[in-house]
Coordinates of N, CA, C and O in Angstrom, one line a residue:
M1 N -3.9 15.9 -51.0 CA -5.2 15.5 -51.0 C -5.6 14.5 -49.4 O -4.9 13.9 -49.4
I2 N -6.1 15.2 -48.9 CA -6.9 14.3 -47.5 C -7.7 13.3 -48.1 O -8.8 13.7 -48.0
A3 N -7.8 12.1 -47.8 CA -8.5 10.9 -47.6 C -9.4 11.0 -46.9 O -9.3 11.1 -45.9
V4 N -10.6 11.2 -46.8 CA -11.9 11.0 -46.2 C -12.6 9.1 -46.0 O -12.8 8.8 -46.7
N5 N -12.4 8.8 -44.9 CA -12.8 7.6 -44.4 C -14.5 7.5 -44.3 O -14.9 8.2 -43.8
H6 N -15.2 6.7 -45.6 CA -17.2 6.7 -45.1 C -17.1 5.6 -44.8 O -18.4 5.3 -45.1
C7 N -16.6 5.3 -43.5 CA -17.1 4.0 -43.4 C -18.0 4.6 -41.9 O -18.2 5.2 -41.5
R8 N -18.8 2.9 -42.0 CA -19.9 3.4 -40.3 C -19.2 3.2 -39.2 O -18.0 2.7 -38.7
P9 N -19.6 4.3 -38.5 CA -19.4 4.3 -37.2 C -19.0 2.8 -36.6 O -19.8 2.3 -36.4
R10 N -18.1 2.5 -36.0 CA -18.3 1.5 -34.8 C -19.3 1.1 -33.9 O -19.5 2.6 -33.5
R11 N -19.4 0.3 -33.4 CA -20.8 0.3 -32.4 C -20.4 0.4 -31.2 O -20.8 1.1 -30.3
S12 N -18.9 0.4 -31.1 CA -18.4 1.0 -29.5 C -18.3 2.1 -29.4 O -19.3 3.0 -28.7
H13 N -18.2 2.8 -30.7 CA -18.4 4.6 -30.9 C -20.0 4.9 -30.5 O -20.3 5.7 -29.6
A14 N -21.0 3.9 -30.7 CA -22.3 4.2 -30.8 C -22.7 4.0 -28.9 O -23.4 4.7 -28.8
I15 N -22.3 2.8 -28.6 CA -22.2 2.7 -27.0 C -21.7 3.4 -26.6 O -22.8 3.8 -25.4
F16 N -21.1 3.9 -26.6 CA -20.1 5.0 -25.7 C -21.2 6.4 -25.8 O -21.2 7.0 -25.1
A17 N -21.2 7.0 -27.1 CA -21.9 7.8 -27.3 C -23.8 8.1 -26.3 O -24.0 8.8 -25.6
Q18 N -24.4 6.6 -26.6 CA -25.4 6.1 -25.7 C -24.9 6.4 -24.3 O -26.6 7.2 -23.5
T19 N -24.0 6.0 -23.5 CA -23.7 6.0 -22.6 C -23.8 7.1 -22.0 O -24.1 7.8 -20.7
A20 N -22.8 8.4 -22.6 CA -22.8 9.3 -22.3 C -23.6 10.3 -22.1 O -23.9 10.8 -21.1
L21 N -25.2 9.7 -23.2 CA -26.0 10.8 -23.1 C -27.0 10.3 -21.7 O -27.6 11.1 -21.4
R22 N -27.1 9.2 -21.6 CA -27.6 8.2 -20.6 C -27.2 9.0 -19.1 O -27.8 9.7 -18.2
C23 N -25.6 9.2 -19.1 CA -25.1 10.2 -17.8 C -25.5 11.3 -17.7 O -26.3 11.5 -16.4
E24 N -25.7 12.0 -18.5 CA -25.6 13.7 -18.8 C -27.3 13.2 -18.3 O -27.4 14.6 -17.3
R25 N -28.2 13.0 -18.7 CA -29.7 13.1 -18.2 C -29.7 12.9 -16.7 O -30.3 13.4 -16.0
I26 N -29.1 11.9 -16.3 CA -29.1 11.5 -14.8 C -28.4 12.7 -13.9 O -29.1 12.6 -13.0
R27 N -27.4 12.9 -14.6 CA -26.8 14.2 -13.7 C -27.5 15.5 -13.6 O -27.6 16.3 -13.0
T28 N -28.4 15.5 -14.6 CA -29.3 16.9 -14.7 C -30.5 16.4 -14.2 O -30.9 17.4 -13.3
C29 N -30.9 15.4 -14.0 CA -32.3 15.3 -12.9 C -31.6 15.4 -11.5 O -32.6 15.1 -10.7
L30 N -30.5 15.1 -10.8 CA -30.3 14.5 -9.5 C -29.7 16.0 -9.0 O -29.9 17.2 -9.7
P31 N -30.8 16.3 -7.8 CA -30.6 18.0 -7.3 C -29.5 17.9 -7.2 O -28.3 17.0 -6.7
C32 N -28.7 19.0 -6.9 CA -27.7 19.7 -6.5 C -26.9 18.9 -5.3 O -25.6 18.8 -5.4
E33 N -28.2 19.1 -4.1 CA -27.3 18.3 -3.1 C -27.1 17.0 -3.0 O -26.1 16.6 -2.4
L34 N -27.5 16.5 -4.1 CA -27.1 15.1 -4.1 C -25.4 14.7 -5.1 O -24.9 13.9 -5.2
K35 N -25.5 15.8 -5.8 CA -24.3 15.6 -7.0 C -23.1 15.7 -6.5 O -22.3 15.1 -6.9
R36 N -22.6 16.8 -5.4 CA -21.5 17.3 -5.6 C -21.2 16.9 -3.9 O -19.9 17.4 -3.3
K37 N -22.2 16.6 -2.9 CA -21.7 16.2 -1.5 C -20.7 15.1 -1.0 O -21.7 13.8 -1.6
K38 N -20.0 14.8 -0.4 CA -19.2 14.4 0.0 C -19.4 14.1 1.6 O -19.8 15.2 2.0
P39 N -19.2 12.9 2.1 CA -19.9 12.4 3.5 C -18.6 13.4 4.5 O -17.2 13.1 3.9
A40 N -19.0 13.8 5.2 CA -17.7 14.4 6.5 C -17.2 13.0 6.9 O -17.5 12.4 7.1
R41 N -16.0 13.9 7.0 CA -15.1 12.5 7.2 C -14.6 12.7 9.3 O -15.0 13.6 9.6
R42 N -14.8 11.0 10.0 CA -14.7 11.4 11.3 C -13.5 11.6 11.3 O -12.6 10.7 10.9
K43 N -13.2 12.3 12.8 CA -11.4 11.9 13.1 C -11.1 10.7 13.7 O -10.0 10.9 13.2
E44 N -12.2 9.7 13.8 CA -11.5 8.3 13.9 C -11.1 7.8 12.6 O -10.3 7.0 12.7
E45 N -11.5 7.9 11.4 CA -11.1 7.5 10.2 C -10.2 8.2 10.1 O -9.5 7.7 9.0
D46 N -9.3 9.4 10.4 CA -8.0 9.8 9.8 C -6.8 8.9 11.0 O -6.0 8.8 10.3
F47 N -7.3 7.9 11.7 CA -6.2 7.1 12.7 C -6.8 6.0 12.3 O -7.3 4.8 12.7
H48 N -6.1 5.6 10.9 CA -6.5 4.2 10.2 C -5.2 3.5 9.5 O -4.9 2.3 9.3
H49 N -4.1 4.4 9.5 CA -3.1 3.7 9.2 C -2.3 2.8 10.1 O -2.0 3.4 11.6
N50 N -1.2 2.1 9.8 CA -0.6 1.2 10.6 C 0.9 1.0 10.0 O 1.3 0.8 9.2
V51 N 1.8 0.7 11.2 CA 3.5 0.4 10.7 C 3.2 -0.9 11.2 O 2.5 -1.2 12.1
Y52 N 4.0 -1.9 10.5 CA 4.2 -3.3 10.5 C 5.6 -3.4 10.2 O 6.6 -2.9 9.7
V53 N 6.0 -4.6 11.1 CA 7.0 -5.4 11.3 C 7.2 -7.0 10.8 O 6.4 -7.6 11.1
V54 N 7.8 -7.3 10.0 CA 7.5 -9.0 9.4 C 8.7 -9.4 9.5 O 9.8 -8.9 9.3
L55 N 8.8 -10.8 10.4 CA 10.2 -11.2 10.8 C 10.5 -12.4 9.1 O 9.4 -12.3 8.8
L56 N 11.7 -11.9 9.0 CA 12.3 -12.5 7.5 C 13.1 -14.0 7.8 O 13.8 -13.7 8.9
R57 N 13.2 -14.6 6.9 CA 14.5 -15.6 7.2 C 15.4 -15.3 6.9 O 15.5 -14.6 6.0
D58 N 16.5 -16.5 7.6 CA 17.9 -15.5 7.5 C 18.5 -15.5 6.2 O 19.8 -14.9 6.0
A59 N 17.8 -16.5 5.0 CA 18.5 -16.6 3.9 C 18.4 -15.4 3.1 O 19.0 -15.1 2.3
V60 N 17.9 -13.9 4.0 CA 17.8 -12.6 3.2 C 19.1 -12.1 2.8 O 19.4 -11.0 2.2
T61 N 19.7 -12.6 4.0 CA 21.2 -11.8 4.3 C 22.1 -12.2 3.1 O 23.3 -11.9 2.9
K62 N 21.5 -12.9 2.0 CA 22.4 -13.6 1.0 C 22.1 -12.5 0.1 O 23.3 -12.4 -1.0
H63 N 21.6 -11.6 0.2 CA 21.0 -10.7 -0.8 C 22.4 -9.3 -0.9 O 22.2 -8.5 0.9
P64 N 23.4 -9.0 -1.1 CA 24.5 -7.5 -0.6 C 23.4 -6.6 -0.6 O 24.1 -5.9 -0.2
S65 N 22.6 -6.2 -1.2 CA 21.7 -5.2 -1.4 C 21.6 -4.9 0.3 O 21.3 -3.6 0.6
I66 N 21.0 -5.8 0.5 CA 20.3 -5.9 2.1 C 21.9 -5.6 3.1 O 21.3 -4.9 4.4
L67 N 22.8 -6.3 2.7 CA 23.9 -5.8 3.7 C 24.6 -4.8 3.3 O 24.9 -3.9 4.5
R68 N 24.8 -4.1 2.7 CA 25.1 -2.6 2.3 C 24.2 -1.7 3.3 O 24.6 -1.1 3.7
L69 N 23.1 -2.6 3.3 CA 21.9 -1.2 4.4 C 22.1 -1.6 5.0 O 21.6 -0.7 6.8
N70 N 22.8 -2.5 6.3 CA 23.0 -2.9 7.3 C 24.4 -3.2 7.8 O 24.7 -4.2 8.5
P71 N 25.2 -2.3 7.5 CA 26.5 -2.8 8.2 C 27.2 -2.9 9.3 O 28.0 -3.5 9.6
K72 N 25.9 -2.5 10.7 CA 26.7 -2.7 12.0 C 25.5 -3.4 12.4 O 24.9 -3.9 13.3
R73 N 24.8 -4.3 11.3 CA 24.0 -5.5 12.1 C 24.7 -6.3 12.9 O 25.8 -6.6 13.2
D74 N 23.6 -6.9 14.1 CA 24.1 -8.2 15.1 C 23.5 -9.4 14.2 O 22.2 -9.4 14.2
R75 N 24.4 -10.2 14.2 CA 24.1 -11.2 13.6 C 22.9 -12.6 14.4 O 22.7 -13.5 14.1
L76 N 22.9 -11.9 15.8 CA 21.9 -12.5 16.4 C 20.8 -12.0 16.6 O 20.1 -12.8 16.9
K77 N 20.3 -10.9 16.1 CA 18.8 -10.1 15.6 C 18.4 -10.9 14.5 O 19.4 -11.0 13.7
P78 N 17.1 -10.9 14.3 CA 16.2 -11.1 13.2 C 16.6 -10.3 12.5 O 16.6 -8.9 12.4
C79 N 16.3 -10.6 11.3 CA 15.9 -9.9 9.5 C 15.0 -9.3 9.7 O 13.9 -10.4 10.0
V80 N 14.4 -8.5 9.3 CA 13.2 -8.0 9.3 C 12.7 -6.8 8.9 O 13.2 -6.0 7.9
Y81 N 11.4 -6.6 7.9 CA 10.5 -5.8 7.0 C 10.0 -4.9 7.9 O 9.1 -5.5 8.7
V82 N 10.2 -3.6 7.3 CA 9.1 -2.7 8.1 C 8.3 -1.7 6.7 O 9.0 -1.1 5.9
G83 N 7.1 -1.5 7.3 CA 6.1 -1.0 6.1 C 5.1 -0.5 6.9 O 4.7 -0.6 7.9
M84 N 4.2 0.4 6.0 CA 3.5 0.9 6.9 C 2.6 0.9 5.6 O 2.1 0.9 4.2
K85 N 0.8 0.7 5.8 CA -0.2 0.9 5.0 C -1.8 1.5 5.8 O -1.4 1.0 7.1
G86 N -2.7 1.5 5.1 CA -3.7 2.0 5.8 C -5.1 0.9 5.9 O -6.1 1.2 5.9
I87 N -4.6 -0.4 5.9 CA -5.2 -1.7 5.9 C -5.1 -2.0 7.2 O -3.9 -2.4 7.4
P88 N -5.9 -3.3 7.8 CA -5.7 -4.0 9.0 C -4.2 -4.3 8.4 O -4.0 -5.3 7.2
V89 N -3.7 -4.7 9.4 CA -1.5 -5.7 9.5 C -2.0 -7.1 8.9 O -1.0 -7.2 8.1
D90 N -3.1 -7.8 9.1 CA -2.8 -8.8 8.9 C -3.5 -9.4 7.8 O -3.1 -10.3 6.7
Q91 N -4.2 -8.3 7.1 CA -4.4 -8.4 5.8 C -3.4 -7.8 4.6 O -3.1 -8.3 3.7
R92 N -2.6 -6.9 5.3 CA -1.5 -6.2 4.2 C -0.2 -8.0 4.3 O 0.3 -7.7 3.5
F93 N -0.2 -8.2 5.4 CA 0.9 -9.2 5.6 C -0.1 -10.5 4.5 O 1.1 -11.1 3.9
E94 N -1.5 -10.9 4.7 CA -1.3 -11.6 3.4 C -1.5 -11.3 2.2 O -1.3 -11.9 1.0
N95 N -1.5 -10.2 2.0 CA -1.2 -9.7 0.4 C 0.1 -9.7 -0.1 O 0.4 -9.6 -1.2
H96 N 1.0 -9.1 0.8 CA 2.7 -9.7 0.7 C 2.4 -11.1 0.3 O 3.4 -11.3 -0.9
R97 N 2.4 -11.8 1.3 CA 2.5 -13.0 0.9 C 1.6 -14.0 -0.4 O 2.0 -14.7 -1.1
N98 N 0.4 -13.4 -1.1 CA -0.4 -13.5 -2.3 C 0.5 -12.8 -3.7 O 0.2 -13.3 -4.5
G99 N 1.5 -12.2 -3.1 CA 1.9 -11.5 -4.3 C 0.7 -9.7 -4.8 O 1.4 -9.6 -5.8
Y100 N -0.1 -9.7 -3.7 CA -0.3 -8.4 -4.3 C -0.2 -7.3 -3.6 O -0.2 -7.2 -2.6
K101 N 0.4 -6.5 -4.3 CA 1.4 -5.6 -4.3 C 2.2 -5.5 -3.2 O 2.1 -4.8 -1.9
S102 N 2.9 -6.6 -3.7 CA 3.9 -6.9 -2.1 C 5.2 -6.7 -2.7 O 5.9 -6.3 -3.9
A103 N 6.0 -6.2 -1.3 CA 7.7 -6.4 -1.3 C 8.2 -7.7 -1.6 O 8.0 -8.7 -1.2
W104 N 8.9 -7.9 -2.4 CA 9.8 -9.0 -3.1 C 10.5 -9.6 -1.6 O 10.2 -10.8 -1.9
V105 N 10.9 -9.5 -0.8 CA 11.6 -9.4 0.3 C 10.1 -10.2 1.1 O 10.5 -12.0 1.9
V106 N 9.4 -9.6 1.5 CA 8.4 -10.7 2.1 C 7.6 -11.3 1.5 O 7.4 -13.0 2.1
R107 N 7.4 -11.5 0.5 CA 6.8 -12.9 -0.5 C 7.9 -14.0 -0.6 O 7.5 -14.9 -0.5
K108 N 9.0 -14.0 -0.5 CA 10.0 -14.7 -0.8 C 10.6 -15.4 0.6 O 10.8 -16.4 1.2
Y109 N 10.7 -14.2 1.5 CA 11.5 -14.4 2.7 C 10.4 -14.5 4.4 O 10.9 -14.4 4.9
G110 N 9.2 -13.5 3.9 CA 8.3 -13.4 5.1 C 7.7 -14.7 6.0 O 7.6 -15.7 5.4
V111 N 8.2 -14.8 7.1 CA 7.7 -16.0 8.0 C 6.4 -15.7 9.0 O 5.5 -15.7 8.8
R112 N 6.4 -14.4 9.3 CA 5.2 -13.7 10.2 C 5.5 -12.3 10.8 O 6.3 -11.7 10.5
L113 N 4.3 -11.8 11.2 CA 4.0 -10.6 11.6 C 5.0 -10.5 13.2 O 4.9 -11.5 14.0
M114 N 5.6 -9.2 13.3 CA 6.1 -9.1 14.6 C 5.1 -8.1 15.6 O 6.1 -7.1 15.7
P115 N 4.3 -8.2 15.9 CA 3.5 -7.5 16.7 C 3.8 -6.7 17.8 O 3.9 -5.8 18.4
E116 N 5.0 -7.6 18.7 CA 5.4 -7.0 19.9 C 6.2 -5.4 19.5 O 6.9 -5.1 20.3
L117 N 7.0 -5.6 18.3 CA 7.5 -4.5 17.5 C 7.0 -3.1 16.8 O 7.6 -2.4 17.2
Y118 N 5.6 -3.7 17.0 CA 4.5 -2.4 16.5 C 3.2 -1.7 16.9 O 2.7 -0.9 16.4
E119 N 3.1 -2.8 18.0 CA 2.0 -3.1 18.2 C 1.0 -1.5 18.9 O 0.0 -0.6 18.9
H120 N 1.8 -1.2 19.4 CA 2.2 -0.3 20.7 C 2.0 1.5 20.0 O 1.2 2.4 20.6
L121 N 2.2 1.1 18.5 CA 2.0 2.3 17.7 C 1.3 2.9 16.9 O 0.5 4.0 16.8
N122 N 0.2 1.8 17.0 CA -0.7 2.0 15.8 C -2.1 2.4 17.0 O -2.4 1.9 17.8
P123 N -3.1 2.6 15.9 CA -3.0 3.3 14.7 C -2.7 5.0 14.9 O -2.2 5.6 15.9
M124 N -2.6 5.7 13.7 CA -2.1 6.8 13.4 C -3.1 7.4 12.2 O -2.9 6.6 11.2
P125 N -2.7 9.1 11.7 CA -3.0 9.3 10.6 C -1.8 9.2 9.8 O -0.8 8.7 9.9
F126 N -2.4 9.0 8.5 CA -1.2 9.1 7.3 C 0.3 9.7 7.7 O 1.4 9.2 7.3
E127 N 0.0 10.9 7.7 CA 1.4 11.9 7.5 C 2.2 11.3 9.0 O 3.7 11.0 8.5
A128 N 1.8 10.5 10.0 CA 2.5 10.5 11.1 C 2.9 8.8 10.6 O 4.2 8.5 11.1
A129 N 2.3 8.2 9.9 CA 2.2 6.8 9.6 C 3.8 6.9 8.9 O 4.7 5.8 8.8
V130 N 3.8 7.3 7.7 CA 5.3 7.8 6.9 C 6.1 8.4 7.7 O 7.3 7.5 7.3
Q131 N 5.9 9.3 8.9 CA 7.2 9.3 9.2 C 7.7 8.2 10.5 O 8.7 8.1 10.2
M132 N 6.5 7.4 11.0 CA 6.6 6.3 11.8 C 7.7 5.3 11.3 O 8.2 4.7 11.9
E133 N 7.6 5.2 10.1 CA 7.7 4.1 9.1 C 9.0 4.2 9.4 O 9.8 3.1 9.1
S134 N 9.5 5.0 8.8 CA 11.1 5.5 8.9 C 11.7 5.7 9.6 O 13.3 5.1 10.0
E135 N 11.1 6.2 10.6 CA 11.8 6.0 12.1 C 11.9 4.9 12.8 O 13.4 4.3 13.6
L136 N 11.1 4.1 12.7 CA 10.9 2.7 13.3 C 11.8 1.3 12.8 O 12.8 1.1 13.1
A137 N 12.1 1.7 11.6 CA 13.2 1.1 10.3 C 14.9 1.7 10.9 O 15.3 0.6 11.2
E138 N 14.6 3.0 11.0 CA 16.1 2.8 11.6 C 16.3 2.8 12.8 O 17.3 2.5 13.5
D139 N 15.5 2.9 14.0 CA 15.5 2.5 15.1 C 16.0 1.0 15.7 O 16.6 0.9 15.9
L140 N 15.3 0.1 14.4 CA 15.8 -1.7 14.5 C 17.1 -0.8 14.1 O 17.7 -2.0 15.0
R141 N 17.7 -0.8 12.8 CA 18.7 -0.8 12.6 C 19.5 -0.3 13.4 O 20.9 -1.2 13.7
V142 N 19.7 0.6 14.3 CA 20.4 1.2 15.0 C 20.3 -0.3 16.4 O 21.4 -0.2 17.3
A143 N 19.6 -0.7 16.5 CA 19.5 -1.9 17.2 C 20.1 -3.0 17.1 O 19.9 -4.1 18.2
G144 N 20.6 -3.1 15.9 CA 21.3 -4.4 15.7 C 20.6 -5.4 14.5 O 20.8 -5.9 14.1
Y145 N 19.2 -4.8 14.2 CA 18.1 -5.6 13.1 C 18.8 -5.6 12.0 O 19.0 -4.7 11.7
T146 N 18.4 -6.7 11.1 CA 18.9 -5.9 10.0 C 17.5 -6.0 8.8 O 16.7 -6.9 9.3
V147 N 17.5 -4.6 8.7 CA 16.1 -3.7 8.1 C 16.1 -4.1 6.8 O 17.3 -3.4 6.1
T148 N 15.0 -4.1 6.4 CA 14.6 -3.5 4.8 C 13.3 -3.0 5.0 O 12.7 -3.3 6.1
G149 N 13.0 -2.5 3.5 CA 11.8 -1.7 3.7 C 12.0 -0.1 4.5 O 12.8 0.1 4.5
G150 N 10.8 0.3 5.1 CA 11.0 1.3 6.3 C 11.2 3.2 4.8 O 12.2 3.4 5.4
H151 N 11.0 3.2 3.5 CA 11.1 4.0 3.0 C 10.9 5.3 3.8 O 10.5 6.3 3.3

């Protein structure tokens, strides 16, 4: 036999039901053109992704995983992190430094941005930025830089 719980509904359930009813009334009152119309995207908005390069302290080379990724590194060239994001590069670097959606190597070893290595490439559409991130990382690795990131 199944036991039936005859307790009063929780207050949160009642509030949820009232909110759902209110939202349904608002939805039915809005004209159709206001309900589902999305703003038209302009072409300039498509070109807002950036690739960036962050200079890392040389202490990052104590991690074997980074050395394995860079077997032909030139010890005279700096260690760098390559990334890509759809927000301004300086804001992204601050996010790394503050621990918000950050790569551990930038949070721990990041020094500054290196605009001389990426500035001429930006901005670009998302698909191009994804490809450019990996190509830039590989080009820097071939040039002798110790590179991390660049997925």
